[in-house]
């Protein structure tokens, strides 16, 4: 009887090896076929150390729409699963954070009745919480993909941290090209204008890049919103916009909950220590 293939989608974390969960590593080692889409050559080397036959998923450059490459990735991932192999598809960071192909492969496998699951991993957000000392339980945390944030006019709260990913690819459906400074700066200029409608121009944000190697420090460059358009960024830059102080407390709500503004429990109830 033919064996049924299966799919595990795993993440390496941002720092190869050190941030790869035990479950992800076990899934990589146990798979018949390992396919990967990761961001740096050290992770590739490490993966091939674990699984010498590991194959790279298709990558593209230039203006090929990302969605076309992702469709191709999904087909490459599913083909061996349909043949009855145990497949592990590996993405960098958390495989479910900003990886359309990972989610699409999972959905498609399940739609075809093939066993498929995703293992959580360490994403850039987890690194950001640690490096920038942000606790999402304190003032909340808003996370948006930068182009989506702009084109959908996402509502946001200036009293809660705002994290914007893919700021180097604003308005770019293709792949990151560092040489195309005109496109990169246009995107940042528009983002700066939109943010300055709600924050002061002098408000300082942080361009954040978690370290890929444990021997490197993370990048945490402060930049005022008015200077954002000309800031040096890379394809892994994330923008962190700190809140404009805590949100005012609703006295009517306090009363409804039987609390008072002098109540020492408010800070801890709202996420403080
Ligand atoms: C395609 S997404 C991949 C995210 C990844 N799956 C994760 O879990 O972190 C790429 C975006 O994630 C963010 N990102 C990726 N690597 C990063 C890093 N080392 N530091 C900060 N942000 C990063 C950037 O906003 C980048 O544009």
mmCIF file of C-alpha atoms and ligand atoms in Angstrom:
data_model
loop_
_atom_site.group_PDB
_atom_site.id
_atom_site.type_symbol
_atom_site.label_atom_id
_atom_site.label_comp_id
_atom_site.label_asym_id
_atom_site.label_seq_id
_atom_site.Cartn_x
_atom_site.Cartn_y
_atom_site.Cartn_z
ATOM 1 C CA UNK A 1 0.000 0.000 0.000
ATOM 2 C CA UNK A 2 1.404 3.423 -0.918
ATOM 3 C CA UNK A 3 2.351 5.530 2.102
ATOM 4 C CA UNK A 4 0.670 8.867 2.552
ATOM 5 C CA UNK A 5 2.894 11.893 2.346
ATOM 6 C CA UNK A 6 2.870 14.603 4.972
ATOM 7 C CA UNK A 7 4.007 18.179 5.361
ATOM 8 C CA UNK A 8 5.634 20.037 8.230
ATOM 9 C CA UNK A 9 6.282 23.754 7.862
ATOM 10 C CA UNK A 10 9.099 24.806 10.176
ATOM 11 C CA UNK A 11 11.043 27.980 10.963
ATOM 12 C CA UNK A 12 14.729 28.489 11.693
ATOM 13 C CA UNK A 13 14.285 31.558 13.884
ATOM 14 C CA UNK A 14 16.181 34.711 12.976
ATOM 15 C CA UNK A 15 19.510 33.442 14.313
ATOM 16 C CA UNK A 16 20.236 30.132 12.647
ATOM 17 C CA UNK A 17 20.678 27.145 14.911
ATOM 18 C CA UNK A 18 20.414 29.079 18.212
ATOM 19 C CA UNK A 19 16.788 30.071 17.645
ATOM 20 C CA UNK A 20 15.636 26.931 15.879
ATOM 21 C CA UNK A 21 13.290 25.057 18.193
ATOM 22 C CA UNK A 22 13.963 21.465 19.091
ATOM 23 C CA UNK A 23 10.703 20.492 17.341
ATOM 24 C CA UNK A 24 11.759 22.220 14.111
ATOM 25 C CA UNK A 25 15.180 20.595 14.139
ATOM 26 C CA UNK A 26 13.655 17.158 14.746
ATOM 27 C CA UNK A 27 11.216 17.684 11.859
ATOM 28 C CA UNK A 28 14.080 18.666 9.529
ATOM 29 C CA UNK A 29 16.108 15.615 10.495
ATOM 30 C CA UNK A 30 13.155 13.228 10.195
ATOM 31 C CA UNK A 31 11.961 14.418 6.764
ATOM 32 C CA UNK A 32 12.508 12.519 3.501
ATOM 33 C CA UNK A 33 12.741 15.850 1.655
ATOM 34 C CA UNK A 34 13.723 19.262 3.008
ATOM 35 C CA UNK A 35 13.017 22.402 0.984
ATOM 36 C CA UNK A 36 13.993 25.836 2.232
ATOM 37 C CA UNK A 37 13.569 29.563 1.703
ATOM 38 C CA UNK A 38 15.879 31.308 4.148
ATOM 39 C CA UNK A 39 17.545 34.695 4.226
ATOM 40 C CA UNK A 40 21.258 34.134 4.711
ATOM 41 C CA UNK A 41 24.066 31.783 3.617
ATOM 42 C CA UNK A 42 24.912 30.675 7.188
ATOM 43 C CA UNK A 43 21.432 29.237 7.641
ATOM 44 C CA UNK A 44 21.761 27.390 4.324
ATOM 45 C CA UNK A 45 25.075 25.910 5.443
ATOM 46 C CA UNK A 46 23.643 24.908 8.817
ATOM 47 C CA UNK A 47 20.580 23.311 7.193
ATOM 48 C CA UNK A 48 22.750 21.345 4.774
ATOM 49 C CA UNK A 49 24.826 20.197 7.746
ATOM 50 C CA UNK A 50 21.643 18.706 9.204
ATOM 51 C CA UNK A 51 20.297 17.452 5.882
ATOM 52 C CA UNK A 52 22.833 17.393 3.042
ATOM 53 C CA UNK A 53 20.093 16.835 0.444
ATOM 54 C CA UNK A 54 18.142 19.979 1.475
ATOM 55 C CA UNK A 55 17.051 21.942 -1.615
ATOM 56 C CA UNK A 56 16.480 25.651 -2.059
ATOM 57 C CA UNK A 57 13.000 26.748 -3.107
ATOM 58 C CA UNK A 58 12.869 29.055 -6.158
ATOM 59 C CA UNK A 59 13.998 32.617 -5.572
ATOM 60 C CA UNK A 60 13.665 35.472 -7.964
ATOM 61 C CA UNK A 61 15.022 38.919 -8.362
ATOM 62 C CA UNK A 62 13.949 42.075 -10.095
ATOM 63 C CA UNK A 63 10.344 42.806 -10.889
ATOM 64 C CA UNK A 64 8.953 39.251 -11.029
ATOM 65 C CA UNK A 65 5.847 39.567 -8.846
ATOM 66 C CA UNK A 66 6.486 37.866 -5.498
ATOM 67 C CA UNK A 67 3.123 36.100 -5.704
ATOM 68 C CA UNK A 68 4.242 34.178 -8.844
ATOM 69 C CA UNK A 69 7.350 32.887 -7.068
ATOM 70 C CA UNK A 70 5.224 31.937 -4.068
ATOM 71 C CA UNK A 71 2.859 29.927 -6.292
ATOM 72 C CA UNK A 72 5.864 28.082 -7.686
ATOM 73 C CA UNK A 73 7.148 27.427 -4.154
ATOM 74 C CA UNK A 74 3.802 25.909 -3.157
ATOM 75 C CA UNK A 75 3.892 23.537 -6.131
ATOM 76 C CA UNK A 76 7.506 22.538 -5.338
ATOM 77 C CA UNK A 77 6.549 21.828 -1.729
ATOM 78 C CA UNK A 78 3.408 19.846 -2.537
ATOM 79 C CA UNK A 79 4.761 17.670 -5.366
ATOM 80 C CA UNK A 80 6.817 15.328 -3.111
ATOM 81 C CA UNK A 81 4.039 15.266 -0.479
ATOM 82 C CA UNK A 82 1.651 13.989 -3.179
ATOM 83 C CA UNK A 83 4.263 11.344 -4.060
ATOM 84 C CA UNK A 84 4.035 10.017 -0.494
ATOM 85 C CA UNK A 85 7.140 11.630 1.020
ATOM 86 C CA UNK A 86 7.473 13.281 4.425
ATOM 87 C CA UNK A 87 8.338 16.842 3.488
ATOM 88 C CA UNK A 88 9.661 19.611 5.710
ATOM 89 C CA UNK A 89 9.492 23.114 4.236
ATOM 90 C CA UNK A 90 11.740 25.499 6.112
ATOM 91 C CA UNK A 91 11.347 29.278 6.210
ATOM 92 C CA UNK A 92 13.314 31.812 8.216
ATOM 93 C CA UNK A 93 11.978 33.324 11.405
ATOM 94 C CA UNK A 94 8.506 32.075 12.281
ATOM 95 C CA UNK A 95 7.212 30.245 9.198
ATOM 96 C CA UNK A 96 3.748 31.726 9.690
ATOM 97 C CA UNK A 97 4.882 35.356 9.852
ATOM 98 C CA UNK A 98 4.839 37.037 6.437
ATOM 99 C CA UNK A 99 5.391 33.884 4.438
ATOM 100 C CA UNK A 100 2.425 33.573 2.046
ATOM 101 C CA UNK A 101 3.816 30.403 0.478
ATOM 102 C CA UNK A 102 3.999 28.644 3.860
ATOM 103 C CA UNK A 103 0.336 29.346 4.620
ATOM 104 C CA UNK A 104 -0.761 28.515 1.069
ATOM 105 C CA UNK A 105 1.085 25.170 1.099
ATOM 106 C CA UNK A 106 -0.493 24.282 4.438
ATOM 107 C CA UNK A 107 -4.001 25.131 3.202
ATOM 108 C CA UNK A 108 -3.525 23.262 -0.080
ATOM 109 C CA UNK A 109 -2.163 20.113 1.586
ATOM 110 C CA UNK A 110 -5.073 20.074 4.028
ATOM 111 C CA UNK A 111 -7.562 20.647 1.189
ATOM 112 C CA UNK A 112 -6.129 17.546 -0.503
ATOM 113 C CA UNK A 113 -6.524 15.510 2.692
ATOM 114 C CA UNK A 114 -2.767 15.340 3.325
ATOM 115 C CA UNK A 115 -1.567 15.677 6.926
ATOM 116 C CA UNK A 116 0.044 19.076 7.351
ATOM 117 C CA UNK A 117 1.052 21.235 10.290
ATOM 118 C CA UNK A 118 3.056 24.325 11.049
ATOM 119 C CA UNK A 119 5.551 24.556 13.899
ATOM 120 C CA UNK A 120 5.928 27.978 15.525
ATOM 121 C CA UNK A 121 9.316 29.670 15.401
ATOM 122 C CA UNK A 122 11.141 32.756 16.658
ATOM 123 C CA UNK A 123 10.173 35.741 14.514
ATOM 124 C CA UNK A 124 11.666 39.221 14.158
ATOM 125 C CA UNK A 125 8.878 40.375 16.477
ATOM 126 C CA UNK A 126 10.072 38.101 19.262
ATOM 127 C CA UNK A 127 13.590 39.499 18.803
ATOM 128 C CA UNK A 128 12.220 43.058 18.776
ATOM 129 C CA UNK A 129 10.397 42.548 22.092
ATOM 130 C CA UNK A 130 13.661 41.323 23.610
ATOM 131 C CA UNK A 131 16.077 43.855 22.073
ATOM 132 C CA UNK A 132 13.898 46.972 22.381
ATOM 133 C CA UNK A 133 12.366 45.992 25.726
ATOM 134 C CA UNK A 134 8.788 46.137 24.439
ATOM 135 C CA UNK A 135 6.147 44.234 26.401
ATOM 136 C CA UNK A 136 2.984 43.890 24.281
ATOM 137 C CA UNK A 137 1.023 43.290 27.467
ATOM 138 C CA UNK A 138 1.726 46.813 28.695
ATOM 139 C CA UNK A 139 0.385 49.141 26.006
ATOM 140 C CA UNK A 140 -0.639 46.572 23.396
ATOM 141 C CA UNK A 141 1.246 46.301 20.124
ATOM 142 C CA UNK A 142 0.101 47.007 16.579
ATOM 143 C CA UNK A 143 1.851 45.104 13.823
ATOM 144 C CA UNK A 144 1.334 45.855 10.135
ATOM 145 C CA UNK A 145 3.002 45.101 6.854
ATOM 146 C CA UNK A 146 3.980 48.608 5.668
ATOM 147 C CA UNK A 147 2.347 48.598 2.209
ATOM 148 C CA UNK A 148 -0.862 47.099 3.607
ATOM 149 C CA UNK A 149 -0.796 49.731 6.386
ATOM 150 C CA UNK A 150 -0.703 52.505 3.789
ATOM 151 C CA UNK A 151 -2.993 51.262 1.040
ATOM 152 C CA UNK A 152 -5.756 50.211 3.432
ATOM 153 C CA UNK A 153 -5.427 53.301 5.592
ATOM 154 C CA UNK A 154 -5.205 51.134 8.701
ATOM 155 C CA UNK A 155 -6.505 52.801 11.833
ATOM 156 C CA UNK A 156 -3.864 52.962 14.538
ATOM 157 C CA UNK A 157 -3.497 54.098 18.121
ATOM 158 C CA UNK A 158 -0.635 56.522 18.812
ATOM 159 C CA UNK A 159 -0.650 55.431 22.471
ATOM 160 C CA UNK A 160 0.287 51.881 21.563
ATOM 161 C CA UNK A 161 3.580 50.700 19.991
ATOM 162 C CA UNK A 162 3.442 50.434 16.201
ATOM 163 C CA UNK A 163 5.603 47.933 14.314
ATOM 164 C CA UNK A 164 5.833 48.188 10.517
ATOM 165 C CA UNK A 165 7.486 45.385 8.574
ATOM 166 C CA UNK A 166 8.794 45.337 5.013
ATOM 167 C CA UNK A 167 9.485 49.082 4.964
ATOM 168 C CA UNK A 168 12.054 48.534 2.201
ATOM 169 C CA UNK A 169 9.386 47.054 -0.078
ATOM 170 C CA UNK A 170 6.680 49.702 0.182
ATOM 171 C CA UNK A 171 4.723 49.726 -3.074
ATOM 172 C CA UNK A 172 6.977 47.032 -4.519
ATOM 173 C CA UNK A 173 5.247 43.785 -5.518
ATOM 174 C CA UNK A 174 8.573 42.423 -6.815
ATOM 175 C CA UNK A 175 11.809 41.772 -4.994
ATOM 176 C CA UNK A 176 14.033 44.080 -2.967
ATOM 177 C CA UNK A 177 16.601 45.920 -5.020
ATOM 178 C CA UNK A 178 18.941 48.033 -2.884
ATOM 179 C CA UNK A 179 20.042 49.951 -5.990
ATOM 180 C CA UNK A 180 16.516 51.266 -6.593
ATOM 181 C CA UNK A 181 16.859 54.063 -4.034
ATOM 182 C CA UNK A 182 14.199 56.137 -5.796
ATOM 183 C CA UNK A 183 11.486 53.537 -5.162
ATOM 184 C CA UNK A 184 12.671 52.845 -1.611
ATOM 185 C CA UNK A 185 12.749 56.536 -0.708
ATOM 186 C CA UNK A 186 9.360 57.215 -2.290
ATOM 187 C CA UNK A 187 7.833 54.534 -0.068
ATOM 188 C CA UNK A 188 9.527 55.892 3.045
ATOM 189 C CA UNK A 189 8.505 59.452 2.174
ATOM 190 C CA UNK A 190 4.841 58.475 1.905
ATOM 191 C CA UNK A 191 5.068 56.493 5.143
ATOM 192 C CA UNK A 192 6.689 59.462 6.888
ATOM 193 C CA UNK A 193 3.898 61.776 5.668
ATOM 194 C CA UNK A 194 1.153 59.449 6.862
ATOM 195 C CA UNK A 195 2.753 58.960 10.291
ATOM 196 C CA UNK A 196 3.300 62.721 10.705
ATOM 197 C CA UNK A 197 -0.464 63.256 10.445
ATOM 198 C CA UNK A 198 -0.694 61.728 13.918
ATOM 199 C CA UNK A 199 2.785 61.991 15.497
ATOM 200 C CA UNK A 200 5.046 65.070 15.745
ATOM 201 C CA UNK A 201 7.665 65.308 12.974
ATOM 202 C CA UNK A 202 10.330 65.144 15.697
ATOM 203 C CA UNK A 203 8.977 61.865 17.094
ATOM 204 C CA UNK A 204 11.806 59.315 17.124
ATOM 205 C CA UNK A 205 11.229 55.879 15.642
ATOM 206 C CA UNK A 206 13.749 53.046 15.534
ATOM 207 C CA UNK A 207 14.983 51.206 12.473
ATOM 208 C CA UNK A 208 15.421 47.742 13.861
ATOM 209 C CA UNK A 209 17.346 44.759 12.525
ATOM 210 C CA UNK A 210 17.687 41.715 14.746
ATOM 211 C CA UNK A 211 21.155 40.152 14.581
ATOM 212 C CA UNK A 212 21.377 37.111 12.325
ATOM 213 C CA UNK A 213 24.602 35.964 13.988
ATOM 214 C CA UNK A 214 24.897 35.773 17.773
ATOM 215 C CA UNK A 215 28.257 37.579 17.660
ATOM 216 C CA UNK A 216 26.675 40.693 16.102
ATOM 217 C CA UNK A 217 24.642 43.311 17.959
ATOM 218 C CA UNK A 218 21.155 44.172 16.664
ATOM 219 C CA UNK A 219 20.780 47.383 14.680
ATOM 220 C CA UNK A 220 18.675 49.969 16.521
ATOM 221 C CA UNK A 221 18.980 53.278 14.693
ATOM 222 C CA UNK A 222 16.952 56.204 15.963
ATOM 223 C CA UNK A 223 15.389 58.368 13.271
ATOM 224 C CA UNK A 224 12.901 61.219 13.492
ATOM 225 C CA UNK A 225 9.811 60.760 11.361
ATOM 226 C CA UNK A 226 10.758 63.790 9.270
ATOM 227 C CA UNK A 227 14.155 62.211 8.445
ATOM 228 C CA UNK A 228 12.705 58.787 7.650
ATOM 229 C CA UNK A 229 12.651 59.209 3.857
ATOM 230 C CA UNK A 230 16.441 59.337 3.592
ATOM 231 C CA UNK A 231 17.275 56.759 6.274
ATOM 232 C CA UNK A 232 19.509 53.861 5.254
ATOM 233 C CA UNK A 233 17.480 50.657 5.346
ATOM 234 C CA UNK A 234 17.797 47.078 4.144
ATOM 235 C CA UNK A 235 15.365 44.331 3.171
ATOM 236 C CA UNK A 236 15.270 43.138 6.787
ATOM 237 C CA UNK A 237 14.612 46.555 8.357
ATOM 238 C CA UNK A 238 11.545 46.933 10.534
ATOM 239 C CA UNK A 239 10.274 50.282 11.803
ATOM 240 C CA UNK A 240 9.341 50.556 15.466
ATOM 241 C CA UNK A 241 7.317 53.647 16.378
ATOM 242 C CA UNK A 242 7.115 54.091 20.159
ATOM 243 C CA UNK A 243 3.851 55.289 21.694
ATOM 244 C CA UNK A 244 3.153 58.934 22.559
ATOM 245 C CA UNK A 245 2.787 58.105 26.244
ATOM 246 C CA UNK A 246 0.071 55.953 27.832
ATOM 247 C CA UNK A 247 -3.548 56.184 26.699
ATOM 248 C CA UNK A 248 -5.851 58.127 29.021
ATOM 249 C CA UNK A 249 -7.897 55.941 31.357
ATOM 250 C CA UNK A 250 -11.677 55.973 30.937
ATOM 251 C CA UNK A 251 -13.091 56.999 34.331
ATOM 252 C CA UNK A 252 -16.592 55.679 33.484
ATOM 253 C CA UNK A 253 -15.097 52.278 32.699
ATOM 254 C CA UNK A 254 -13.140 52.328 35.945
ATOM 255 C CA UNK A 255 -16.374 52.984 37.828
ATOM 256 C CA UNK A 256 -18.167 50.212 35.920
ATOM 257 C CA UNK A 257 -15.415 47.811 36.952
ATOM 258 C CA UNK A 258 -15.434 48.970 40.557
ATOM 259 C CA UNK A 259 -11.960 50.537 40.254
ATOM 260 C CA UNK A 260 -10.691 54.044 40.958
ATOM 261 C CA UNK A 261 -7.844 55.997 39.342
ATOM 262 C CA UNK A 262 -6.003 55.997 42.683
ATOM 263 C CA UNK A 263 -6.241 52.233 42.777
ATOM 264 C CA UNK A 264 -2.747 50.737 42.917
ATOM 265 C CA UNK A 265 -3.981 47.674 41.027
ATOM 266 C CA UNK A 266 -4.619 49.655 37.822
ATOM 267 C CA UNK A 267 -1.017 49.578 36.683
ATOM 268 C CA UNK A 268 -0.703 45.840 37.071
ATOM 269 C CA UNK A 269 -4.182 45.228 35.646
ATOM 270 C CA UNK A 270 -3.166 47.193 32.582
ATOM 271 C CA UNK A 271 -0.017 45.207 32.053
ATOM 272 C CA UNK A 272 2.603 46.984 34.197
ATOM 273 C CA UNK A 273 4.722 45.252 36.837
HETATM 274 C C1 LIG B 1 9.198 38.092 4.516
HETATM 275 S S1 LIG B 1 9.198 38.786 6.120
HETATM 276 C C2 LIG B 1 9.815 37.433 7.014
HETATM 277 C C3 LIG B 1 9.552 37.474 8.496
HETATM 278 C C4 LIG B 1 10.000 36.204 9.196
HETATM 279 N N1 LIG B 1 9.176 35.084 8.782
HETATM 280 C C5 LIG B 1 9.961 36.293 10.707
HETATM 281 O O1 LIG B 1 9.279 35.475 11.322
HETATM 282 O O2 LIG B 1 10.627 37.165 11.271
HETATM 283 C C6 LIG B 1 10.467 39.946 5.995
HETATM 284 C C7 LIG B 1 10.277 41.133 6.914
HETATM 285 O O3 LIG B 1 10.400 40.707 8.268
HETATM 286 C C8 LIG B 1 11.157 41.655 9.006
HETATM 287 N N2 LIG B 1 12.442 41.056 9.349
HETATM 288 C C9 LIG B 1 13.010 39.968 8.802
HETATM 289 N N3 LIG B 1 14.227 39.748 9.347
HETATM 290 C C10 LIG B 1 14.419 40.729 10.257
HETATM 291 C C11 LIG B 1 15.472 41.077 11.141
HETATM 292 N N4 LIG B 1 16.599 40.372 11.182
HETATM 293 N N5 LIG B 1 15.306 42.152 11.935
HETATM 294 C C12 LIG B 1 14.184 42.903 11.905
HETATM 295 N N6 LIG B 1 13.168 42.624 11.087
HETATM 296 C C13 LIG B 1 13.276 41.567 10.269
HETATM 297 C C14 LIG B 1 11.390 42.858 8.090
HETATM 298 O O4 LIG B 1 10.345 43.795 8.296
HETATM 299 C C15 LIG B 1 11.324 42.201 6.732
HETATM 300 O O5 LIG B 1 10.956 43.125 5.727
#
